[in-house]
Short mmCIF file of C-alpha atoms in Angstrom, two decimals:
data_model
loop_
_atom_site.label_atom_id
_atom_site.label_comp_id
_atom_site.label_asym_id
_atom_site.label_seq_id
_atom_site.Cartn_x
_atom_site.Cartn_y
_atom_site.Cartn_z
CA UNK A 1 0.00 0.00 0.00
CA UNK A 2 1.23 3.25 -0.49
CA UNK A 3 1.00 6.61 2.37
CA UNK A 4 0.81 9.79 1.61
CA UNK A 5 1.29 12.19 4.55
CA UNK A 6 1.40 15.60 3.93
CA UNK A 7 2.69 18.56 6.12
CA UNK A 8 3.97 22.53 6.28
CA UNK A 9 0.33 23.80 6.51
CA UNK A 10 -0.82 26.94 8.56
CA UNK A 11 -1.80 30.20 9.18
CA UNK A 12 -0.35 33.49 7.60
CA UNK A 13 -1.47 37.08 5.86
CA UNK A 14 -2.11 37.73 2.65
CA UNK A 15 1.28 37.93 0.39
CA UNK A 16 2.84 35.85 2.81
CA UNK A 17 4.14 32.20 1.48
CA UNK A 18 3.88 28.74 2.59
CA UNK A 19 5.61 25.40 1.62
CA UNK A 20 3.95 21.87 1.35
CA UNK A 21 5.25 18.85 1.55
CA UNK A 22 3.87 15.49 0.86
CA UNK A 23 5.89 12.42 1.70
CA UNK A 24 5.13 8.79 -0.27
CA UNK A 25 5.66 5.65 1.91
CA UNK A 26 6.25 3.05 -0.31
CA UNK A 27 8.60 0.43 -2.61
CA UNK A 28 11.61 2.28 -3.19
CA UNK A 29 11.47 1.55 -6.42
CA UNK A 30 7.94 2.63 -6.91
CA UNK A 31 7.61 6.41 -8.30
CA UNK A 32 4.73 8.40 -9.23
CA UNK A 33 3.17 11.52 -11.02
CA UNK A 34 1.94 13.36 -7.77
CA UNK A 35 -0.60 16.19 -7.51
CA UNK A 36 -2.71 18.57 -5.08
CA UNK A 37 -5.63 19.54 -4.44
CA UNK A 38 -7.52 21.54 -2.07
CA UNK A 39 -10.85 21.61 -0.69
CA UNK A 40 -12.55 25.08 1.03
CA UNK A 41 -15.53 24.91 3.01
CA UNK A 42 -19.11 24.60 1.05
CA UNK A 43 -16.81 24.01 -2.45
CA UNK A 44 -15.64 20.67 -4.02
CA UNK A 45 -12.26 19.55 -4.60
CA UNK A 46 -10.37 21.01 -7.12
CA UNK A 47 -6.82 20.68 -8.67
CA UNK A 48 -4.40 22.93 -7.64
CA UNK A 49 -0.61 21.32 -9.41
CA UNK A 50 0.65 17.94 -10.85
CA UNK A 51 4.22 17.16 -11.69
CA UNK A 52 5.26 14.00 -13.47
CA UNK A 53 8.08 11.79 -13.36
CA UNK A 54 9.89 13.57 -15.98
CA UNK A 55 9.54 16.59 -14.12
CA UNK A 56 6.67 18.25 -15.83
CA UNK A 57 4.45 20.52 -14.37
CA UNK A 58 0.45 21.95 -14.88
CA UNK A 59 -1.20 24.12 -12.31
CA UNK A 60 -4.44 25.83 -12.23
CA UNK A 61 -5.14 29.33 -13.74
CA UNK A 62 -5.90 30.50 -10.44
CA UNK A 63 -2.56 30.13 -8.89
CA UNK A 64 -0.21 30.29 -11.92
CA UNK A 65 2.74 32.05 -11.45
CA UNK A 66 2.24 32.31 -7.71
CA UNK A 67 2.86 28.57 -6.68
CA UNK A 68 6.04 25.99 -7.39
CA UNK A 69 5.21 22.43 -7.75
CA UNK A 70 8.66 20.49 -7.39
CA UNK A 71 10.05 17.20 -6.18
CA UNK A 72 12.70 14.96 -4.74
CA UNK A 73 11.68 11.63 -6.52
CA UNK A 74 15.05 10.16 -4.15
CA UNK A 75 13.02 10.43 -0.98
CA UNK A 76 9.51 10.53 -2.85
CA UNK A 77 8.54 13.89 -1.89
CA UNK A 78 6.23 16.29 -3.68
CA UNK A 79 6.57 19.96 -2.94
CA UNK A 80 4.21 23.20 -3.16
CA UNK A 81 5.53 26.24 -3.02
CA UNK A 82 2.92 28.84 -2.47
CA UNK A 83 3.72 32.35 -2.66
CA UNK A 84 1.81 35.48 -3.02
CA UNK A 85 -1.25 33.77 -1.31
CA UNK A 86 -4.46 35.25 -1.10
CA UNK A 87 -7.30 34.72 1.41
CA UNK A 88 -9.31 33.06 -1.37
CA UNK A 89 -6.04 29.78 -1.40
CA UNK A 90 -7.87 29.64 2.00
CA UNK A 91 -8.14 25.72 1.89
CA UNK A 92 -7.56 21.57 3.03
CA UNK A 93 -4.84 21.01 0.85
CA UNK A 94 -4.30 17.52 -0.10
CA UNK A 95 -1.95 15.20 -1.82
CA UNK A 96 -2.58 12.71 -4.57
CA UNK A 97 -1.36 10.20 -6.18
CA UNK A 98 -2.24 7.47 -8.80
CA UNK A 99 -0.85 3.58 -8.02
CA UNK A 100 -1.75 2.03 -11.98
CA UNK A 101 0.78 -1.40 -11.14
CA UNK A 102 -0.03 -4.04 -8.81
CA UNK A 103 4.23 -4.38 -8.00
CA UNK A 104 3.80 -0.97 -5.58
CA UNK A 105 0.57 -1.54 -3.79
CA UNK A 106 -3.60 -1.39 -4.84
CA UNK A 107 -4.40 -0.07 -8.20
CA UNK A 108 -6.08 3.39 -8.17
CA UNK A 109 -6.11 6.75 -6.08
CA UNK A 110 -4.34 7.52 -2.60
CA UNK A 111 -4.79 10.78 -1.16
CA UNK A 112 -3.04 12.26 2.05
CA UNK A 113 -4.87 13.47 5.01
CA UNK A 114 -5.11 16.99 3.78
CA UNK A 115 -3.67 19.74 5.77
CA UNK A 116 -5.00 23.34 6.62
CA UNK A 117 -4.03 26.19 5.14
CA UNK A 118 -5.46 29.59 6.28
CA UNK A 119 -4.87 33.52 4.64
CA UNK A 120 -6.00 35.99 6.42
CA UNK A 121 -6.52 39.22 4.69
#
């Protein structure tokens, strides 16, 4: 089976920054595209950045130029940079990821635990 468990959330003004991290417990040998998403009260899930193996990247519109998806596929770690943040990235921020062999755990979806990130204005 494969963990995620992600972590750096909190509480800061608008324009400050904040940096996720989401950490993969698995094979060693097992690597994955990894995303997030985040959740705010009353709204559904949306997508917020994905970065593949080969180290390519999509993010929403809404926080182009402003966040930094990244990663250490050594220690299978996904990273979110968020800068400029606004109190609208006000949010459970989760990680993703997408298990399509049987040789690193369950086919299908694993998400994290989600963790809170709050801008005030």
């Amino acid at each position: 089976q494969v963990q995620l468990v992600e972590s750096g959330g909190g509480s800061v003004q608008a324009t400050g920054s904040l940096r996720l991290s989401c950490a993969a417990s698995t094979y060693t040998y097992c690597k994955f595209d990894m995303s997030w998403y985040r959740q705010a009260p009353g709204k559904a899930r949306e997508f917020v950045s994905g970065i593949h193996l080969d180290g390519s990247t999509t993010y929403a519109d809404s926080v182009k130029g402003r966040f930094t998806i990244s990663q250490n596929n050594a220690k299978n770690t996904v990273y979110l940079q968020m800068d400029s943040l606004k109190p609208e990235d006000t949010a459970m921020y989760y990680c993703k990821t997408v298990v399509t062999t049987i040789f690193c755990g369950r086919k299908g979806d694993y998400w994290g635990q989600g963790t809170q990130v709050t801008v005030s204005s």
